[in-house]
Short mmCIF file of C-alpha atoms in Angstrom, two decimals:
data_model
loop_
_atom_site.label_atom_id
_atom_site.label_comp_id
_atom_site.label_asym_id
_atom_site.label_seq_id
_atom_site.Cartn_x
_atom_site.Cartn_y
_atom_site.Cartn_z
CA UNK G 265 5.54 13.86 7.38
CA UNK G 266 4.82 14.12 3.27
CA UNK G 267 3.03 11.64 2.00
CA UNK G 268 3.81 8.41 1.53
CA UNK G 269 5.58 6.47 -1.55
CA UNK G 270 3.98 3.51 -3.18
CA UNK G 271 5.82 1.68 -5.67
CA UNK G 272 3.33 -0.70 -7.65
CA UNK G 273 4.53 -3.59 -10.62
CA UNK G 274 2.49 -4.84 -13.23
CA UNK G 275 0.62 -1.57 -12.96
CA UNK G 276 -0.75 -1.35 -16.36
CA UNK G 277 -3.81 -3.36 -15.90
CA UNK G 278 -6.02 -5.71 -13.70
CA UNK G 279 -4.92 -5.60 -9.95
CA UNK G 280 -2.27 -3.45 -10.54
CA UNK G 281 -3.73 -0.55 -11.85
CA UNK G 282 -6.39 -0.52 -9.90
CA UNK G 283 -4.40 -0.86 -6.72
CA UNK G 284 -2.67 2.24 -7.90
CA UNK G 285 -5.95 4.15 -8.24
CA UNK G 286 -7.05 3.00 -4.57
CA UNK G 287 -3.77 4.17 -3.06
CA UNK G 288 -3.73 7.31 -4.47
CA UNK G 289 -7.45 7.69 -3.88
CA UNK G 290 -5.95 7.39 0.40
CA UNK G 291 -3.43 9.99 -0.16
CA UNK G 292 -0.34 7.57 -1.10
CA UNK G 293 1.97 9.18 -3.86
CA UNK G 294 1.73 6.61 -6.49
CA UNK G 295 4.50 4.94 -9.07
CA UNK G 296 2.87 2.77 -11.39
CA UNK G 297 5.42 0.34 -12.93
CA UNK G 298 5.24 -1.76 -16.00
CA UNK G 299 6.73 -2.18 -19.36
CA UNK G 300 3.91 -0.51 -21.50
CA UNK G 301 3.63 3.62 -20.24
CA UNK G 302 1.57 3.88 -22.96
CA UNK G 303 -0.90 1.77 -21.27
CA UNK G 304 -0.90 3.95 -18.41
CA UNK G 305 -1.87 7.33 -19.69
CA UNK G 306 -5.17 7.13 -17.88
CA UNK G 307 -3.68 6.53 -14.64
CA UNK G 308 -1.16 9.36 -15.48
CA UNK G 309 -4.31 11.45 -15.41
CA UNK G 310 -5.24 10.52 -12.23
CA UNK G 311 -1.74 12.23 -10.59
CA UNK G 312 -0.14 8.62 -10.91
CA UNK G 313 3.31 8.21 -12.26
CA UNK G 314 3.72 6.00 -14.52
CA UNK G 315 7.47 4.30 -14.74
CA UNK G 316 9.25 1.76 -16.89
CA UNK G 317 10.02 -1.58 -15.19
CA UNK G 318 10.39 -4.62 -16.54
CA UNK G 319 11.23 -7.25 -14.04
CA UNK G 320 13.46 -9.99 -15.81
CA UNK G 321 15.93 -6.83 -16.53
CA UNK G 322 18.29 -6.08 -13.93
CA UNK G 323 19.44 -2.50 -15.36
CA UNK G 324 15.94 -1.63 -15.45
CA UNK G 325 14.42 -2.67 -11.85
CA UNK G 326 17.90 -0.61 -10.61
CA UNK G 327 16.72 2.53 -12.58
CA UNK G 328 13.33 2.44 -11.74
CA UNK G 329 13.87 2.45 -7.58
CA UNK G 330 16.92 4.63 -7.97
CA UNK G 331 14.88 7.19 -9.92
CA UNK G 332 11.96 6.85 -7.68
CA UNK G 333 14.83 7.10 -4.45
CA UNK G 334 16.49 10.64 -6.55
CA UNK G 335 12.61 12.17 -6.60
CA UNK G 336 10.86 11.32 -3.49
CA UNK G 337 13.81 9.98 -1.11
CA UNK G 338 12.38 7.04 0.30
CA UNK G 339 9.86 4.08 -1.25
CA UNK G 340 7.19 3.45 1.98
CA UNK G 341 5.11 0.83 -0.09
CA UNK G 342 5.95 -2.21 -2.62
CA UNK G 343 3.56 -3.88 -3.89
CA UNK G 344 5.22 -6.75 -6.06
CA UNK G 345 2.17 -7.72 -8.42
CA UNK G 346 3.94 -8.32 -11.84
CA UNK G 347 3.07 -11.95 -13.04
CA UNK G 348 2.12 -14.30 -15.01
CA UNK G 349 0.29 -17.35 -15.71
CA UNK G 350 1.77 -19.99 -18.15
CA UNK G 351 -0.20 -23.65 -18.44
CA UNK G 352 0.56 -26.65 -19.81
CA UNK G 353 1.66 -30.19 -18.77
CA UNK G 354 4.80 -30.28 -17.45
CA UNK G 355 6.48 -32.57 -19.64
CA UNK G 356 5.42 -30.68 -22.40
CA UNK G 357 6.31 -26.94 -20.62
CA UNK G 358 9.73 -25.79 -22.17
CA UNK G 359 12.47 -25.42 -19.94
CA UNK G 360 13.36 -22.38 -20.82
CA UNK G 361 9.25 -21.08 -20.88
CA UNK G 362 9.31 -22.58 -17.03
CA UNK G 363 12.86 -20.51 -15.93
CA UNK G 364 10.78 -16.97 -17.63
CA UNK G 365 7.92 -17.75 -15.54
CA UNK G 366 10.01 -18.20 -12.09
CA UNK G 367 12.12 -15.32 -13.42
CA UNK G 368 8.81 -12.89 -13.59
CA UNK G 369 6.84 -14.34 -10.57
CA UNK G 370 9.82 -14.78 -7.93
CA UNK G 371 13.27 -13.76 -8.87
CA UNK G 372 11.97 -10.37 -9.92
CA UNK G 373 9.61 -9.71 -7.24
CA UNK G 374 12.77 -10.98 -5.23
CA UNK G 375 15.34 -8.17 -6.83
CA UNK G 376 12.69 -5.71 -6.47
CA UNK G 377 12.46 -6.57 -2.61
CA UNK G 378 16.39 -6.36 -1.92
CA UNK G 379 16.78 -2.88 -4.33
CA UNK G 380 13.57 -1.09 -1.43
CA UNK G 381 14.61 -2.64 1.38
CA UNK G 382 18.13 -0.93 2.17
CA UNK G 383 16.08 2.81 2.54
CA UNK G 384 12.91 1.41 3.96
CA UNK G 385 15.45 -0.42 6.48
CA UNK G 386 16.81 3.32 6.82
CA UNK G 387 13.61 5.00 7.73
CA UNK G 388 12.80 2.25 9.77
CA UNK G 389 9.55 1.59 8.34
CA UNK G 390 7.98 -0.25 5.49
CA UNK G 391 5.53 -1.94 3.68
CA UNK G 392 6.38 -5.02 1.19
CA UNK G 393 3.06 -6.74 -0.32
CA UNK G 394 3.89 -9.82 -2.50
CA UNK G 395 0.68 -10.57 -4.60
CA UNK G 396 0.96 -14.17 -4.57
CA UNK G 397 -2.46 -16.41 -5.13
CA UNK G 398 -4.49 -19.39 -3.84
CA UNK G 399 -2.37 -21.07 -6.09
CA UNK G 400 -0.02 -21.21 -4.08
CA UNK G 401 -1.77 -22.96 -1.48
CA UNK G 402 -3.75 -25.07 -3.62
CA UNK G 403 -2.95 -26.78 -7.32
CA UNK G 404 -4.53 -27.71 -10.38
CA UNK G 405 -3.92 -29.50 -13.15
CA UNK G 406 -1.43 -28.98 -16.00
CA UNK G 407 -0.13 -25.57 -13.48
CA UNK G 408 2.57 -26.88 -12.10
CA UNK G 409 4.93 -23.99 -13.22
CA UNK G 410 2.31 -21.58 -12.08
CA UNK G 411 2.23 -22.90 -9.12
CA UNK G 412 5.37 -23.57 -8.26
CA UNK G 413 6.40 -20.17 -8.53
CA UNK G 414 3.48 -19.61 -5.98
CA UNK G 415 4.30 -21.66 -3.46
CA UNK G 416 7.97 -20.47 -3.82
CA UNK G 417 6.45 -16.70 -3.01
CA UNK G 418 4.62 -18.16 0.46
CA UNK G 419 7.84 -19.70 1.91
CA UNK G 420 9.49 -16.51 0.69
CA UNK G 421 7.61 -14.36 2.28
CA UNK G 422 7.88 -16.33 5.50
CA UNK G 423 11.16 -16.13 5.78
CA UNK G 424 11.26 -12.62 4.71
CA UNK G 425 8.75 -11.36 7.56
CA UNK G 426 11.15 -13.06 10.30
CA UNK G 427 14.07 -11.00 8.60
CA UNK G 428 12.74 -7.76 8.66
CA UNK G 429 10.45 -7.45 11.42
CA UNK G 430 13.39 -6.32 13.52
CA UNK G 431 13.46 -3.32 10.65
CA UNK G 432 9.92 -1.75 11.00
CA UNK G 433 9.15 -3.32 7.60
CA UNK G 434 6.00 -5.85 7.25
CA UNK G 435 6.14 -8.67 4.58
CA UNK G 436 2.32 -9.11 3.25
CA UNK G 437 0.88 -12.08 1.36
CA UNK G 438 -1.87 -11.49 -0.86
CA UNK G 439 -3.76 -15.10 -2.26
CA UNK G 440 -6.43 -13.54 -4.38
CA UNK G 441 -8.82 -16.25 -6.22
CA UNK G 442 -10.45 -16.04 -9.09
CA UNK G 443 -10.65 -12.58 -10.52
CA UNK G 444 -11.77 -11.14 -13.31
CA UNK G 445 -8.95 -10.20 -15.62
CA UNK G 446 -6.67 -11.53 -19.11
CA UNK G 447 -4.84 -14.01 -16.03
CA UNK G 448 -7.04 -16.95 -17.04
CA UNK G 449 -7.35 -16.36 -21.02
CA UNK G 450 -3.53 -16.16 -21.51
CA UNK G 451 -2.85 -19.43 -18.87
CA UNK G 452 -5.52 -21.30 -21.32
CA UNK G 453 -3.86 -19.87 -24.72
CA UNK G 454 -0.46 -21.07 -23.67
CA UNK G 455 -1.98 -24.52 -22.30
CA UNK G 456 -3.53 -25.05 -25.50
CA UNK G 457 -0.38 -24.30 -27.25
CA UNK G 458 1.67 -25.92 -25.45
CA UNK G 459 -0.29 -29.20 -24.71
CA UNK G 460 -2.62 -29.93 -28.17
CA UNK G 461 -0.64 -32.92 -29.18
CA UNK G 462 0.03 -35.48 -27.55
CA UNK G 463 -1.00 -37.46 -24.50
CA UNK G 464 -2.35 -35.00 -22.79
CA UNK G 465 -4.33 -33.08 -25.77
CA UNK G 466 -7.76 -34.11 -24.55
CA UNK G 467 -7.50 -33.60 -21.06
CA UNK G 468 -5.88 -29.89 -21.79
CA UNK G 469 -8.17 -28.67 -23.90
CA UNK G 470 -10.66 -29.76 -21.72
CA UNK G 471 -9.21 -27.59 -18.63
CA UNK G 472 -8.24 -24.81 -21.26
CA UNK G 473 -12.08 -24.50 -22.34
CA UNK G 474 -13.23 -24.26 -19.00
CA UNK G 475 -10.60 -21.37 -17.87
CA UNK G 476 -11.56 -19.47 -20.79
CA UNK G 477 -15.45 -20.07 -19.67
CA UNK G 478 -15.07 -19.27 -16.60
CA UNK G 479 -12.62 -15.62 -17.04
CA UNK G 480 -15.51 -15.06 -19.40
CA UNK G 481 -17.88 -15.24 -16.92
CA UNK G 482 -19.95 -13.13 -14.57
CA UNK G 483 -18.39 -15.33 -11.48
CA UNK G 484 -15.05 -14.17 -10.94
CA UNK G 485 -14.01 -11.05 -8.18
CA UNK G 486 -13.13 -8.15 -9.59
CA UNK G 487 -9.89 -6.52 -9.68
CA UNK G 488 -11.26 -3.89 -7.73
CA UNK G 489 -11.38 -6.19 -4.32
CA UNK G 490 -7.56 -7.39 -4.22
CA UNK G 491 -6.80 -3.36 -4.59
CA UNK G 492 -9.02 -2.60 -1.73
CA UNK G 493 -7.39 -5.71 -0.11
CA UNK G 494 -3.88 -4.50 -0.80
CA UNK G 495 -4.97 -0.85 0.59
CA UNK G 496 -6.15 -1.88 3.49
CA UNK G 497 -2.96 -4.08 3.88
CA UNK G 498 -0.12 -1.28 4.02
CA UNK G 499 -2.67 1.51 5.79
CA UNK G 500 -3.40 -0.95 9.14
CA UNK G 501 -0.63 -0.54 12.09
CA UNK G 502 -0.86 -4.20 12.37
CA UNK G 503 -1.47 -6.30 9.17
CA UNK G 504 -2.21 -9.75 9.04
CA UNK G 505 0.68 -12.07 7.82
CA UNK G 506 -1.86 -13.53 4.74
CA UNK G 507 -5.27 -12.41 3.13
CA UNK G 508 -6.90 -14.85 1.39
CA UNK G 509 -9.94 -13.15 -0.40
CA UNK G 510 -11.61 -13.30 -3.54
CA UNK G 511 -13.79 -16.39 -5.75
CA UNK G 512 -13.53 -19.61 -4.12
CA UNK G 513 -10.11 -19.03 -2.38
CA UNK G 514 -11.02 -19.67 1.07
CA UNK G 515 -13.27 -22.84 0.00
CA UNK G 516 -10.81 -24.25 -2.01
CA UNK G 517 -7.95 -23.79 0.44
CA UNK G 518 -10.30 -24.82 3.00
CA UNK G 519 -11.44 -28.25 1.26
CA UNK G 520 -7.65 -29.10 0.87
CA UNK G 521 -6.63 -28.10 4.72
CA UNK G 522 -9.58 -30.58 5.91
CA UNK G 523 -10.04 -32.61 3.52
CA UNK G 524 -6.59 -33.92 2.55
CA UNK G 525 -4.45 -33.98 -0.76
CA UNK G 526 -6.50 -37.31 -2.49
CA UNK G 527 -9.67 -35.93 -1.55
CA UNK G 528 -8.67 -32.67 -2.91
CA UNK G 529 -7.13 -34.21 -5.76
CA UNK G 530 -10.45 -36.45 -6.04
CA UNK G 531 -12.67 -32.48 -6.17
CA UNK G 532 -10.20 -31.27 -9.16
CA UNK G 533 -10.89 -33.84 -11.20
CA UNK G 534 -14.29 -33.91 -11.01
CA UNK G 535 -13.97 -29.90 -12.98
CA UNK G 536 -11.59 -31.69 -15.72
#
C-alpha cells in the first residue's frame, strides 16, 4: 500500500508544524495546512506540502481536501489543530469576537471532519485527531470562550467516535497542557485588551501578567511532545479514546475530578 496521507491544520507553527515534521519523519506523506505558506517554506524543505486553508472559509476548507483527494486519492490522517485562544471576561468578550473563536476552534475543525470523512469512510479506514486541551476539562478565569469551545470539542468527539467506529475510522482527543508556544501571549494580549477598564481591570491584568510569565518561562512542554503524542496516536492499531499529556494537565484535571468544582475553584484563585 503507498504511504499514507496526513492532512495537518494550523501547520505553520507550534504543534502543528512540528506534528508535520514527526509524521513525515514515520513515513506519512504530509499536507501542512494554514493560511500563511510563506511561513512554511522550511517545512516545504523537509518534503512537506504546504497548502492554503483557512478554516472560517468554506470555499477554502472544500479546495484544500478536494485538491489533496485529486493528488493522492484518499486523506488517511486529520489532525484538526487550528485554534485559538481569546481571553477576557465574558461580559466584556464581544459577541461577535466569541462566534470567531467557536467558528475557528469547533465549527471548522467540524467542516473539516465531514469534507475527510466520506473517502476515509470509503477506504474503510481512518484517523481523525481533534487537538483539543485540558481546557476543556478544566477552566480558568476570564476563559470562558476558550473554554467553551473546548469542552464543545470533548462531547464532539464523543459522539463522533460512536458514529464512526462502525467505519474503520478512530476519533482521537488530544488535551495538551501547558506548552511552550505564542498560545498564552496572544490569550493575555486580547485579555488585556479586552478587559483593562472596568470591573474587572485589576483582576485581568493580574491573570494576563502571569500567562505572559509563565509562556515566557522555562516551565511549559514543548511543542515537540503533543507531536510525538499525536504520532503515536494515528500509528497504534488501537488508540486510546483521550491523551492527556503535557505541564500540569493530568494534576490539574486530577485536582478537579477528586477534589470537586469549589475546591477547584478555591486552587484557581489562589494563582489570580
Amino acid at each position: 500500500m503507498s504511504q499514507k496521507v496526513a492532512l495537518i491544520t494550523g501547520a505553520s507553527s507550534g504543534i502543528g508544524k512540528e506534528a508535520a515534521i514527526e509524521l513525515k519523519n514515520k513515513g506519512f506523506t504530509v499536507y501542512a495546512a494554514a493560511r500563511r505558506i510563506d511561513k512554511m517554506q522550511d517545512l516545504a524543505a523537509k518534503g512537506i506540502h504546504p497548502i492554503s486553508l483557512d478554516v472560517t472559509d468554506d470555499e477554502s476548507m472544500v479546495h484544500c481536501v478536494n485538491k489533496i483527494l485529486k493528488i493522492e486519492h484518499r486523506i488517511d490522517v486529520l489532525v484538526n489543530n487550528a485554534g485559538y485562544g481569546s481571553y477576557g471576561a465574558t461580559e466584556d468578550v464581544p459577541l461577535e469576537e466569541a462566534r470567531r473563536q467557536m467558528e475557528v476552534n469547533v465549527f471548522g475543525l467540524a467542516r473539516m471532519i465531514q469534507l475527510v470523512v466520506p473517502s476515509m469512510r470509503k477506504n474503510q479506514f481512518g484517523k481523525i485527531v481533534n487537538v483539543s486541551s485540558m481546557g476543556g476539562k478544566i477552566w480558568t478565569k476570564f476563559g470562558g470562550w476558550y473554554h467553551a469551545t473546548k469542552f464543545a470539542v470533548e462531547g464532539l468527539s464523543d459522539c463522533l467516535r460512536l458514529e464512526l467506529e462502525p467505519f474503520g475510522i478512530d476519533v482521537i482527543v488530544v488535551e495538551p497542557g501547558g506548552i511552550k508556544t505564542d498560545w498564552g501571549i496572544i490569550a493575555a494580549e486580547n485579555l488585556k485588551k479586552v478587559s483593562a477598564k472596568g470591573p474587572y481591570a485589576q483582576a485581568a491584568s493580574t491573570v494576563a501578567d502571569g500567562m505572559i510569565k509563565n509562556y515566557t518561562g522555562n516551565q511549559l512542554s514543548k511543542p515537540e511532545l503533543i507531536a510525538r503524542t499525536i504520532a503515536k496516536s494515528v500509528t497504534v492499531k488501537r488508540p486510546k479514546t483521550r491523551y492527556l499529556v503535557g505541564f500540569m494537565a493530568k494534576p490539574m484535571v486530577f485536582m478537579k475530578n477528586v477534589f470537586g468544582d469549589r475546591a477547584y475553584d478555591r486552587i484557581i484563585k489562589m494563582f489570580s
